[in-house]
Amino acid sequence: MTPLGVLRPVSEESLGSPERFAALKRKIQEGTATVGVVGLGYVGLPLACAFAEKGYPTTGFEVDAEKPRRIAAGSSYIGDISDEDLGRAKAGGRLKATTDFSLLKEQDAIIICVPTPLRKSKDPDISYILAATHEIEKTLRPGQLIILESTTYPGTTREILLPAFTRKDFQLGRDFFLAFSPERVDPGNKEYKIHNTPKVVGGATPRCLELSALLYGKVARHVFPVTSLEVAEMAKLLENTFRAVNIGMVNEMAMMCGRLGISISEVVEAAKTKPFGYMPFYPGPGIGGHCIPLDPHYLAWKMRTLDFEPRFIELAGAINSRMPEYVVERAEDILNLEQGKALSRSQVLVLGVSYKKDISDMRESPAIEVIEHLLLKKARVSYHDPYVAELEVAGSQLRSVALDERAVSSSDLVLIVTDHSAVDYGLVVQRAQLVLDTRNVLKDRAEHKIFRL
Ligand SMILES: NC(=O)c1ccc[n+]([C@@H]2O[C@H](COP(=O)([O-])OP(=O)(O)OC[C@H]3O[C@@H](n4cnc5c(N)ncnc54)[C@H](O)[C@@H]3O)[C@@H](O)[C@H]2O)c1
């Protein structure tokens, strides 16, 4: 068994004069530090805009040439950033985007926000981090601060980035600085943005921590420094594993309630009246997005390399990934028991297919598996989603249908998978023959044709 390694911060006293540290600190304080953001997706673009808006000359680095083109044209492709937000960030030429990675050399601080997916085997795919690291390494110069934001397993920053940047005459804490700061953005969340979500930061050395905390303090109201890179990496995994496990538990509770013939929603509403020691989680058709279904597996993988079997993660993963099939079984029972119909001869209208409400992100959306199971059982499936115009499921191309009286009343069952706010639920309740509401969006309606998890 190999423990993670020495987690004590590197001593900087022996490194000599801290002139590069002092120069970068001054630039960050004065607002003249150049900021590079590598990867301009859901995480990177809002972050780049935040620094640019604060006046830092900011450059985004992308492999997808379409994104710099869109940014140059002032046309945002991320729901949380409007064209006006982008325009404000670009004002005075403060935000640029490029595919030319040689310009990384000009950046004082470089923040990496590239994807961290899983391989089919559910092992981490850190190839994007490796590629970004390699680009930075090629142009690395004295005085640069590099921060990894991509969610990853504990040890990545120290084991992958640090050796790539360290050379005999190029020392951490003297010539370059390294930190990890987990991203906590919640796409579609109107209340919590970068400025009002506390930013956890761990540095490879005390100077690295000081510089990165100072930098983030310019865009986030609260910065929470921690004593190591690994604590910062692990904090993110605790947050997301906490969600995955609790969602898994309440999903299993929903199945238990189904067996007991009682309503999980009512049980949760009752439990949440307790003013302490309880925090409500809600059942649903499964988990989606780039974070909750994936991140715990990064931790599980790492722990298995240390001969540690992470049981909560495996169990929550098993329960959550069973939910789409469970939802289809419920749909089948409802059609059968209420109207004597077979699913194979029924028309099912799926409402909402993105992984959560009010956004268009389809990554890991449980709706895909729900539709796959419906198709496997030979149901005729249509869907409506105001944010997703078309969809490919198991080789079938589907297009979002208009949500009108005909679409609703001609369906044997309306299956609410994602509870978008813009949907006319009044029409659904009025016209549907049967509704299975997996999100409890119709919680105030008592009609007998409405069924819940
Ligand atoms: N989306 C979220 O809600 C969220 C929340 C917290 C943390 N995270 C984490 O943040 C990281 C980024 O997630 P995201 O949702 O922004 O992903 P994304 O797919 O939306 O964006 C990543 C971008 O990086 C680009 N890219 C890929 N390789 C690159 C490279 N070598 N150089 C430059 N650009 C490159 C891609 O073209 C893409 O535009 C992931 O680790 C994710 O787990 C995401």
Short mmCIF file of C-alpha atoms and ligand atoms in Angstrom, two decimals:
data_model
loop_
_atom_site.label_atom_id
_atom_site.label_comp_id
_atom_site.label_asym_id
_atom_site.label_seq_id
_atom_site.Cartn_x
_atom_site.Cartn_y
_atom_site.Cartn_z
CA MET A 1 0.00 0.00 0.00
CA THR A 2 1.43 3.38 -1.03
CA PRO A 3 0.16 6.44 0.81
CA LEU A 4 -0.37 9.58 -1.23
CA GLY A 5 3.04 11.00 -0.39
CA VAL A 6 4.56 13.81 1.56
CA LEU A 7 1.90 16.45 1.97
CA ARG A 8 3.99 18.98 3.87
CA PRO A 9 4.41 22.27 1.98
CA VAL A 10 7.79 22.74 0.35
CA SER A 11 10.03 25.06 2.39
CA GLU A 12 10.86 28.22 0.51
CA GLU A 13 13.42 29.62 2.89
CA SER A 14 16.29 27.94 1.08
CA LEU A 15 15.23 29.21 -2.34
CA GLY A 16 16.88 32.60 -2.21
CA SER A 17 15.44 35.98 -3.03
CA PRO A 18 11.69 36.08 -3.57
CA GLU A 19 11.90 38.71 -6.33
CA ARG A 20 9.64 36.90 -8.82
CA PHE A 21 7.08 36.30 -6.13
CA ALA A 22 7.17 39.99 -5.15
CA ALA A 23 6.88 41.15 -8.77
CA LEU A 24 3.88 38.93 -9.51
CA LYS A 25 2.24 39.90 -6.23
CA ARG A 26 2.58 43.56 -7.16
CA LYS A 27 1.07 42.99 -10.61
CA ILE A 28 -1.91 41.12 -9.15
CA GLN A 29 -2.44 43.85 -6.57
CA GLU A 30 -2.22 46.60 -9.18
CA GLY A 31 -4.52 44.79 -11.62
CA THR A 32 -1.90 44.58 -14.36
CA ALA A 33 -1.23 40.82 -14.18
CA THR A 34 -2.16 39.09 -17.42
CA VAL A 35 -4.50 36.14 -16.90
CA GLY A 36 -4.72 33.14 -19.24
CA VAL A 37 -7.63 30.71 -19.00
CA VAL A 38 -7.12 27.36 -20.72
CA GLY A 39 -10.44 25.83 -21.79
CA LEU A 40 -13.38 28.19 -22.38
CA GLY A 41 -16.36 26.01 -21.49
CA TYR A 42 -18.95 26.23 -18.71
CA VAL A 43 -16.18 26.92 -16.19
CA GLY A 44 -13.53 28.76 -18.17
CA LEU A 45 -15.62 31.36 -20.00
CA PRO A 46 -17.36 32.79 -16.89
CA LEU A 47 -13.99 32.86 -15.09
CA ALA A 48 -12.26 34.63 -17.97
CA CYS A 49 -15.12 37.16 -18.09
CA ALA A 50 -14.83 37.74 -14.33
CA PHE A 51 -11.12 38.60 -14.53
CA ALA A 52 -11.59 40.74 -17.63
CA GLU A 53 -14.42 42.65 -15.97
CA LYS A 54 -12.12 43.40 -13.04
CA GLY A 55 -9.71 44.95 -15.53
CA TYR A 56 -7.14 42.15 -15.86
CA PRO A 57 -5.94 41.68 -19.46
CA THR A 58 -7.34 38.20 -20.01
CA THR A 59 -6.77 35.67 -22.78
CA GLY A 60 -8.70 32.46 -23.24
CA PHE A 61 -6.96 29.49 -24.86
CA GLU A 62 -9.06 26.98 -26.76
CA VAL A 63 -8.58 23.95 -28.99
CA ASP A 64 -12.04 24.44 -30.47
CA ALA A 65 -11.55 27.32 -32.95
CA GLU A 66 -15.28 28.05 -33.03
CA LYS A 67 -15.19 29.40 -29.45
CA PRO A 68 -12.61 32.19 -30.01
CA ARG A 69 -14.57 33.08 -33.17
CA ARG A 70 -17.81 33.36 -31.19
CA ILE A 71 -16.09 35.42 -28.50
CA ALA A 72 -14.62 37.77 -31.09
CA ALA A 73 -18.11 38.17 -32.56
CA GLY A 74 -19.56 38.90 -29.09
CA SER A 75 -21.84 35.87 -29.24
CA SER A 76 -21.87 33.76 -26.10
CA TYR A 77 -22.35 30.00 -26.24
CA ILE A 78 -22.71 29.49 -22.47
CA GLY A 79 -26.10 29.96 -20.83
CA ASP A 80 -24.74 31.74 -17.76
CA ILE A 81 -22.97 34.38 -19.87
CA SER A 82 -25.21 36.66 -21.89
CA ASP A 83 -23.98 38.55 -24.93
CA GLU A 84 -24.11 41.68 -22.74
CA ASP A 85 -21.89 40.00 -20.10
CA LEU A 86 -19.48 39.08 -22.86
CA GLY A 87 -19.60 42.61 -24.25
CA ARG A 88 -18.77 44.06 -20.81
CA ALA A 89 -15.85 41.65 -20.41
CA LYS A 90 -14.53 42.51 -23.90
CA ALA A 91 -14.81 46.26 -23.40
CA GLY A 92 -11.48 47.99 -23.85
CA GLY A 93 -10.00 44.85 -25.39
CA ARG A 94 -9.60 43.21 -21.98
CA LEU A 95 -10.90 39.77 -23.06
CA LYS A 96 -9.42 37.92 -26.01
CA ALA A 97 -9.58 34.30 -27.04
CA THR A 98 -7.21 32.36 -29.21
CA THR A 99 -6.08 28.95 -30.40
CA ASP A 100 -2.47 30.17 -30.43
CA PHE A 101 -0.93 28.54 -27.37
CA SER A 102 2.42 30.30 -27.88
CA LEU A 103 0.71 33.31 -26.26
CA LEU A 104 0.70 31.40 -22.96
CA LYS A 105 4.18 32.83 -22.50
CA GLU A 106 2.68 36.30 -22.09
CA GLN A 107 0.44 35.29 -19.19
CA ASP A 108 1.38 35.94 -15.58
CA ALA A 109 -1.28 33.61 -14.23
CA ILE A 110 -2.65 30.60 -16.10
CA ILE A 111 -5.79 28.83 -14.95
CA ILE A 112 -6.60 25.40 -16.40
CA CYS A 113 -10.32 24.62 -16.89
CA VAL A 114 -10.26 21.67 -19.28
CA PRO A 115 -12.64 18.69 -19.13
CA THR A 116 -12.00 15.69 -16.89
CA PRO A 117 -14.24 12.93 -18.23
CA LEU A 118 -14.20 9.23 -17.44
CA ARG A 119 -13.13 6.44 -19.73
CA LYS A 120 -15.65 3.71 -20.53
CA SER A 121 -14.05 1.70 -17.72
CA LYS A 122 -14.94 4.59 -15.35
CA ASP A 123 -11.25 5.36 -14.85
CA PRO A 124 -10.19 9.03 -14.97
CA ASP A 125 -9.34 10.43 -18.38
CA ILE A 126 -6.79 13.12 -17.58
CA SER A 127 -5.61 13.43 -21.19
CA TYR A 128 -6.99 17.01 -21.39
CA ILE A 129 -5.03 18.02 -18.28
CA LEU A 130 -1.92 16.39 -19.76
CA ALA A 131 -2.39 18.25 -23.06
CA ALA A 132 -2.88 21.61 -21.32
CA THR A 133 0.11 20.96 -19.05
CA HIS A 134 2.22 20.15 -22.07
CA GLU A 135 1.26 23.41 -23.81
CA ILE A 136 2.10 25.44 -20.70
CA GLU A 137 5.37 23.59 -20.22
CA LYS A 138 6.48 24.49 -23.77
CA THR A 139 6.39 28.24 -23.08
CA LEU A 140 6.89 28.31 -19.30
CA ARG A 141 8.90 31.32 -18.18
CA PRO A 142 10.02 32.63 -14.80
CA GLY A 143 7.38 34.35 -12.70
CA GLN A 144 4.28 32.44 -13.84
CA LEU A 145 1.53 31.17 -11.56
CA ILE A 146 -0.31 28.07 -12.77
CA ILE A 147 -3.59 27.00 -11.20
CA LEU A 148 -5.55 23.85 -11.96
CA GLU A 149 -9.34 24.17 -11.59
CA SER A 150 -10.47 21.00 -13.35
CA THR A 151 -11.98 18.51 -10.93
CA THR A 152 -9.60 15.61 -10.49
CA TYR A 153 -8.27 13.01 -8.04
CA PRO A 154 -6.15 14.06 -5.06
CA GLY A 155 -2.52 14.13 -6.08
CA THR A 156 -2.95 15.24 -9.70
CA THR A 157 -1.44 18.71 -9.31
CA ARG A 158 1.58 17.41 -7.40
CA GLU A 159 2.10 14.24 -9.43
CA ILE A 160 1.36 15.51 -12.96
CA LEU A 161 1.82 19.29 -13.12
CA LEU A 162 4.66 19.82 -10.67
CA PRO A 163 7.18 17.44 -12.32
CA ALA A 164 6.27 18.81 -15.77
CA PHE A 165 7.26 22.35 -14.75
CA THR A 166 10.21 21.64 -12.43
CA ARG A 167 13.73 21.73 -13.82
CA LYS A 168 17.11 21.81 -12.14
CA ASP A 169 17.42 25.57 -12.44
CA PHE A 170 13.70 26.31 -12.33
CA GLN A 171 12.27 25.91 -8.84
CA LEU A 172 8.78 25.82 -7.42
CA GLY A 173 8.12 28.76 -5.10
CA ARG A 174 10.97 30.81 -6.58
CA ASP A 175 10.67 30.67 -10.38
CA PHE A 176 7.12 29.44 -10.79
CA PHE A 177 4.09 28.99 -8.58
CA LEU A 178 1.48 26.24 -8.55
CA ALA A 179 -1.95 25.88 -6.97
CA PHE A 180 -5.22 23.99 -7.14
CA SER A 181 -8.57 25.69 -6.73
CA PRO A 182 -11.73 23.68 -7.32
CA GLU A 183 -14.41 25.21 -9.49
CA ARG A 184 -17.86 25.28 -7.88
CA VAL A 185 -19.90 26.92 -10.64
CA ASP A 186 -23.48 25.67 -10.76
CA PRO A 187 -24.74 26.29 -14.31
CA GLY A 188 -28.15 27.92 -14.36
CA ASN A 189 -27.93 29.03 -10.71
CA LYS A 190 -29.17 32.62 -10.65
CA GLU A 191 -28.08 33.30 -7.07
CA TYR A 192 -24.57 31.92 -6.75
CA LYS A 193 -21.93 33.07 -9.22
CA ILE A 194 -18.16 33.38 -9.05
CA HIS A 195 -18.20 36.57 -6.95
CA ASN A 196 -20.38 35.18 -4.13
CA THR A 197 -19.26 31.54 -4.01
CA PRO A 198 -16.34 31.05 -1.60
CA LYS A 199 -13.20 29.92 -3.42
CA VAL A 200 -11.10 27.17 -1.83
CA VAL A 201 -7.42 27.44 -2.72
CA GLY A 202 -4.48 25.15 -1.96
CA GLY A 203 -0.92 26.10 -2.90
CA ALA A 204 2.09 23.89 -3.51
CA THR A 205 4.03 26.24 -1.20
CA PRO A 206 3.05 29.16 1.06
CA ARG A 207 4.02 31.65 -1.69
CA CYS A 208 1.96 29.77 -4.26
CA LEU A 209 -0.97 29.89 -1.87
CA GLU A 210 -0.52 33.60 -1.18
CA LEU A 211 -0.42 34.51 -4.87
CA SER A 212 -3.38 32.38 -5.90
CA ALA A 213 -5.50 33.50 -2.93
CA LEU A 214 -4.68 37.11 -3.79
CA LEU A 215 -5.66 36.56 -7.42
CA TYR A 216 -8.97 34.86 -6.64
CA GLY A 217 -9.72 37.52 -4.04
CA LYS A 218 -10.07 39.94 -6.98
CA VAL A 219 -13.07 38.04 -8.39
CA ALA A 220 -14.48 36.16 -5.38
CA ARG A 221 -15.66 37.82 -2.19
CA HIS A 222 -14.41 34.99 0.03
CA VAL A 223 -11.30 32.94 -0.45
CA PHE A 224 -10.70 29.94 1.83
CA PRO A 225 -7.01 28.98 1.86
CA VAL A 226 -6.12 25.41 2.78
CA THR A 227 -2.74 23.96 3.67
CA SER A 228 -2.11 21.75 0.66
CA LEU A 229 -2.99 21.03 -2.96
CA GLU A 230 -4.50 17.72 -1.90
CA VAL A 231 -6.88 19.27 0.64
CA ALA A 232 -8.22 21.57 -2.09
CA GLU A 233 -8.54 18.67 -4.56
CA MET A 234 -10.26 16.49 -1.96
CA ALA A 235 -12.66 19.24 -0.79
CA LYS A 236 -14.26 19.29 -4.23
CA LEU A 237 -14.58 15.51 -4.24
CA LEU A 238 -16.14 15.54 -0.78
CA GLU A 239 -18.71 18.11 -1.94
CA ASN A 240 -19.72 16.16 -5.01
CA THR A 241 -19.52 12.73 -3.41
CA PHE A 242 -21.75 14.09 -0.64
CA ARG A 243 -24.33 15.00 -3.28
CA ALA A 244 -24.03 11.72 -5.17
CA VAL A 245 -24.37 9.67 -1.98
CA ASN A 246 -27.32 11.64 -0.61
CA ILE A 247 -29.12 11.59 -3.94
CA GLY A 248 -28.45 7.85 -4.08
CA MET A 249 -29.89 7.42 -0.60
CA VAL A 250 -33.04 9.39 -1.32
CA ASN A 251 -33.47 7.54 -4.62
CA GLU A 252 -33.34 4.25 -2.74
CA MET A 253 -35.80 5.72 -0.22
CA ALA A 254 -38.08 6.54 -3.17
CA MET A 255 -37.98 2.91 -4.31
CA MET A 256 -38.70 1.78 -0.74
CA CYS A 257 -41.63 4.20 -0.50
CA GLY A 258 -42.89 2.88 -3.85
CA ARG A 259 -42.88 -0.63 -2.39
CA LEU A 260 -44.61 0.63 0.79
CA GLY A 261 -47.22 2.52 -1.20
CA ILE A 262 -46.41 5.92 0.31
CA SER A 263 -45.17 9.14 -1.23
CA ILE A 264 -41.44 9.91 -0.92
CA SER A 265 -42.18 13.58 -1.62
CA GLU A 266 -44.48 13.77 1.37
CA VAL A 267 -41.93 11.92 3.48
CA VAL A 268 -39.20 14.41 2.50
CA GLU A 269 -41.49 17.39 3.15
CA ALA A 270 -42.23 16.00 6.61
CA ALA A 271 -38.59 15.22 7.41
CA LYS A 272 -37.39 18.64 6.36
CA THR A 273 -39.48 20.37 9.02
CA LYS A 274 -36.74 19.29 11.43
CA PRO A 275 -34.76 22.49 11.95
CA PHE A 276 -31.42 20.80 12.63
CA GLY A 277 -29.50 17.69 11.61
CA TYR A 278 -31.35 17.13 8.34
CA MET A 279 -30.86 18.49 4.85
CA PRO A 280 -33.37 17.61 2.14
CA PHE A 281 -32.37 15.81 -1.04
CA TYR A 282 -34.93 14.91 -3.66
CA PRO A 283 -35.34 11.78 -5.74
CA GLY A 284 -35.18 12.00 -9.50
CA PRO A 285 -34.69 10.02 -12.70
CA GLY A 286 -30.91 9.71 -12.14
CA ILE A 287 -27.97 12.09 -12.02
CA GLY A 288 -26.41 13.99 -14.89
CA GLY A 289 -23.98 16.72 -15.83
CA HIS A 290 -20.23 16.76 -16.03
CA CYS A 291 -19.72 16.61 -12.25
CA ILE A 292 -21.85 14.55 -9.88
CA PRO A 293 -21.92 11.31 -11.92
CA LEU A 294 -18.19 11.52 -12.70
CA ASP A 295 -16.23 13.16 -9.90
CA PRO A 296 -16.74 10.46 -7.23
CA HIS A 297 -15.21 7.95 -9.64
CA TYR A 298 -12.03 10.02 -9.75
CA LEU A 299 -11.76 9.56 -5.99
CA ALA A 300 -12.77 5.89 -6.15
CA TRP A 301 -10.08 5.22 -8.75
CA LYS A 302 -7.41 6.95 -6.69
CA MET A 303 -8.41 5.09 -3.55
CA ARG A 304 -8.31 1.74 -5.32
CA THR A 305 -4.69 2.45 -6.28
CA LEU A 306 -4.12 2.74 -2.52
CA ASP A 307 -5.90 -0.58 -1.80
CA PHE A 308 -8.88 1.18 -0.31
CA GLU A 309 -12.37 0.13 -1.40
CA PRO A 310 -14.67 3.20 -1.46
CA ARG A 311 -18.03 1.59 -0.69
CA PHE A 312 -20.35 4.61 -0.46
CA ILE A 313 -19.31 5.82 -3.93
CA GLU A 314 -19.88 2.43 -5.54
CA LEU A 315 -23.27 1.95 -3.88
CA ALA A 316 -24.54 5.44 -4.68
CA GLY A 317 -23.35 5.00 -8.28
CA ALA A 318 -25.19 1.69 -8.57
CA ILE A 319 -28.45 3.10 -7.18
CA ASN A 320 -28.34 6.33 -9.18
CA SER A 321 -27.56 4.58 -12.43
CA ARG A 322 -30.50 2.20 -11.87
CA MET A 323 -32.97 5.13 -11.70
CA PRO A 324 -33.70 5.57 -15.45
CA GLU A 325 -34.71 1.92 -15.70
CA TYR A 326 -36.78 2.22 -12.51
CA VAL A 327 -38.59 5.23 -13.97
CA VAL A 328 -39.49 3.25 -17.09
CA GLU A 329 -40.71 0.34 -14.97
CA ARG A 330 -42.94 2.79 -13.09
CA ALA A 331 -44.25 4.17 -16.40
CA GLU A 332 -44.99 0.65 -17.56
CA ASP A 333 -46.88 -0.18 -14.34
CA ILE A 334 -48.89 3.04 -14.45
CA LEU A 335 -49.98 2.49 -18.05
CA ASN A 336 -50.83 -1.10 -17.32
CA LEU A 337 -52.68 -0.63 -14.04
CA GLU A 338 -54.47 2.62 -14.86
CA GLN A 339 -55.43 2.04 -18.48
CA GLY A 340 -54.67 -1.58 -19.25
CA LYS A 341 -52.14 -0.46 -21.87
CA ALA A 342 -48.86 -2.09 -22.75
CA LEU A 343 -45.86 0.22 -22.93
CA SER A 344 -45.05 -1.33 -26.29
CA ARG A 345 -48.30 0.04 -27.70
CA SER A 346 -48.11 3.42 -26.00
CA GLN A 347 -47.05 6.88 -27.03
CA VAL A 348 -44.85 8.51 -24.38
CA LEU A 349 -44.08 12.22 -24.39
CA VAL A 350 -40.88 12.93 -22.46
CA LEU A 351 -40.81 16.44 -21.02
CA GLY A 352 -37.34 17.88 -20.51
CA VAL A 353 -34.18 16.06 -21.59
CA SER A 354 -31.25 18.21 -20.43
CA TYR A 355 -29.67 16.98 -17.22
CA LYS A 356 -31.21 19.71 -15.11
CA LYS A 357 -33.74 22.48 -15.36
CA ASP A 358 -33.38 25.66 -17.39
CA ILE A 359 -30.14 24.77 -19.15
CA SER A 360 -29.33 23.00 -22.41
CA ASP A 361 -26.49 20.78 -21.12
CA MET A 362 -27.12 17.17 -22.16
CA ARG A 363 -23.95 15.68 -20.67
CA GLU A 364 -24.74 12.42 -18.84
CA SER A 365 -28.42 13.35 -18.86
CA PRO A 366 -30.54 10.52 -17.43
CA ALA A 367 -33.16 11.37 -20.08
CA ILE A 368 -31.03 9.57 -22.66
CA GLU A 369 -31.18 6.32 -20.72
CA VAL A 370 -34.86 6.80 -19.92
CA ILE A 371 -35.58 7.13 -23.65
CA GLU A 372 -33.29 4.20 -24.44
CA HIS A 373 -35.24 1.96 -22.03
CA LEU A 374 -38.55 3.22 -23.46
CA LEU A 375 -37.38 2.44 -27.00
CA LEU A 376 -36.10 -0.98 -25.92
CA LYS A 377 -39.59 -1.73 -24.66
CA LYS A 378 -40.94 -0.60 -28.02
CA ALA A 379 -42.74 2.49 -26.77
CA ARG A 380 -43.28 5.27 -29.30
CA VAL A 381 -41.36 8.22 -27.91
CA SER A 382 -41.46 11.94 -28.59
CA TYR A 383 -39.95 14.67 -26.46
CA HIS A 384 -40.25 18.35 -25.76
CA ASP A 385 -37.42 20.49 -24.42
CA PRO A 386 -37.28 24.25 -24.94
CA TYR A 387 -33.46 24.12 -24.76
CA VAL A 388 -32.65 20.99 -26.79
CA ALA A 389 -33.85 21.03 -30.39
CA GLU A 390 -32.63 17.59 -31.37
CA LEU A 391 -31.27 14.47 -29.85
CA GLU A 392 -29.73 11.17 -30.86
CA VAL A 393 -30.60 8.15 -28.74
CA ALA A 394 -29.39 4.66 -29.61
CA GLY A 395 -29.06 5.58 -33.29
CA SER A 396 -32.51 7.24 -33.48
CA GLN A 397 -32.76 10.93 -34.31
CA LEU A 398 -35.44 12.77 -32.33
CA ARG A 399 -36.58 16.37 -32.66
CA SER A 400 -38.26 18.35 -29.90
CA VAL A 401 -41.99 18.60 -30.65
CA ALA A 402 -44.09 21.65 -29.89
CA LEU A 403 -45.85 21.40 -26.54
CA ASP A 404 -49.44 21.91 -27.66
CA GLU A 405 -52.80 20.34 -26.85
CA ARG A 406 -52.46 17.73 -29.56
CA ALA A 407 -48.98 16.57 -28.50
CA VAL A 408 -50.11 16.25 -24.89
CA SER A 409 -53.56 14.70 -25.34
CA SER A 410 -52.43 12.23 -28.01
CA SER A 411 -49.80 10.77 -25.68
CA ASP A 412 -50.75 7.88 -23.44
CA LEU A 413 -48.32 9.12 -20.81
CA VAL A 414 -46.42 12.36 -20.24
CA LEU A 415 -43.14 11.61 -18.48
CA ILE A 416 -41.57 14.64 -16.79
CA VAL A 417 -37.83 14.00 -16.68
CA THR A 418 -36.51 17.57 -16.36
CA ASP A 419 -38.59 20.30 -14.76
CA HIS A 420 -37.85 23.33 -16.96
CA SER A 421 -39.54 26.49 -15.67
CA ALA A 422 -40.70 27.58 -19.13
CA VAL A 423 -43.00 24.57 -19.63
CA ASP A 424 -46.76 25.14 -19.48
CA TYR A 425 -47.58 22.60 -16.76
CA GLY A 426 -51.18 23.84 -16.64
CA LEU A 427 -51.67 22.56 -20.18
CA VAL A 428 -49.98 19.27 -19.28
CA VAL A 429 -52.23 18.65 -16.29
CA GLN A 430 -55.32 19.70 -18.19
CA ARG A 431 -54.75 17.63 -21.33
CA ALA A 432 -52.60 14.64 -20.37
CA GLN A 433 -54.14 11.21 -19.94
CA LEU A 434 -51.50 10.16 -17.40
CA VAL A 435 -48.46 11.97 -16.01
CA LEU A 436 -45.40 10.50 -14.30
CA ASP A 437 -43.64 13.42 -12.64
CA THR A 438 -40.11 12.33 -11.64
CA ARG A 439 -39.20 15.82 -10.34
CA ASN A 440 -42.27 16.57 -8.28
CA VAL A 441 -42.78 19.80 -10.21
CA LEU A 442 -46.55 19.24 -9.95
CA LYS A 443 -46.44 18.93 -6.18
CA ASP A 444 -49.38 21.28 -5.67
CA ARG A 445 -51.68 19.33 -7.99
CA ALA A 446 -53.90 16.58 -6.63
CA GLU A 447 -55.33 15.12 -9.88
CA HIS A 448 -55.49 11.32 -9.80
CA LYS A 449 -53.82 11.03 -13.16
CA ILE A 450 -50.56 12.44 -11.74
CA PHE A 451 -48.05 9.91 -10.43
CA ARG A 452 -44.75 10.59 -8.72
CA LEU A 453 -41.65 8.61 -7.87
N1 LIG B 1 -19.73 22.38 -15.72
C1 LIG B 1 -19.77 22.44 -14.41
O1 LIG B 1 -20.84 22.65 -13.83
C2 LIG B 1 -18.54 22.28 -13.56
C3 LIG B 1 -18.61 22.67 -12.22
C4 LIG B 1 -17.50 22.54 -11.42
C5 LIG B 1 -16.34 21.97 -11.95
N2 LIG B 1 -16.30 21.57 -13.26
C6 LIG B 1 -15.06 21.02 -13.75
O2 LIG B 1 -14.41 22.00 -14.56
C7 LIG B 1 -13.71 21.37 -15.64
C8 LIG B 1 -14.19 21.94 -16.94
O3 LIG B 1 -15.56 21.64 -17.09
P1 LIG B 1 -16.50 22.39 -18.13
O4 LIG B 1 -17.90 22.03 -17.75
O5 LIG B 1 -16.13 23.83 -18.24
O6 LIG B 1 -16.10 21.63 -19.47
P2 LIG B 1 -16.47 22.11 -20.98
O7 LIG B 1 -16.40 20.88 -21.79
O8 LIG B 1 -17.69 22.94 -20.97
O9 LIG B 1 -15.26 23.07 -21.35
C9 LIG B 1 -13.96 22.64 -21.49
C10 LIG B 1 -13.35 23.38 -22.65
O10 LIG B 1 -11.98 23.04 -22.71
C11 LIG B 1 -11.62 22.95 -24.09
N3 LIG B 1 -10.38 22.17 -24.17
C12 LIG B 1 -10.22 20.84 -24.16
N4 LIG B 1 -8.90 20.54 -24.21
C13 LIG B 1 -8.23 21.70 -24.23
C14 LIG B 1 -6.87 22.05 -24.26
N5 LIG B 1 -5.91 21.11 -24.24
N6 LIG B 1 -6.55 23.35 -24.30
C15 LIG B 1 -7.50 24.31 -24.29
N7 LIG B 1 -8.81 24.05 -24.26
C16 LIG B 1 -9.17 22.76 -24.21
C17 LIG B 1 -12.81 22.35 -24.75
O11 LIG B 1 -12.82 22.62 -26.15
C18 LIG B 1 -13.95 23.03 -24.00
O12 LIG B 1 -14.34 24.23 -24.64
C19 LIG B 1 -13.97 19.88 -15.47
O13 LIG B 1 -12.92 19.30 -14.74
C20 LIG B 1 -15.23 19.82 -14.65
O14 LIG B 1 -15.32 18.64 -13.91
C21 LIG B 1 -17.38 21.74 -14.08
#
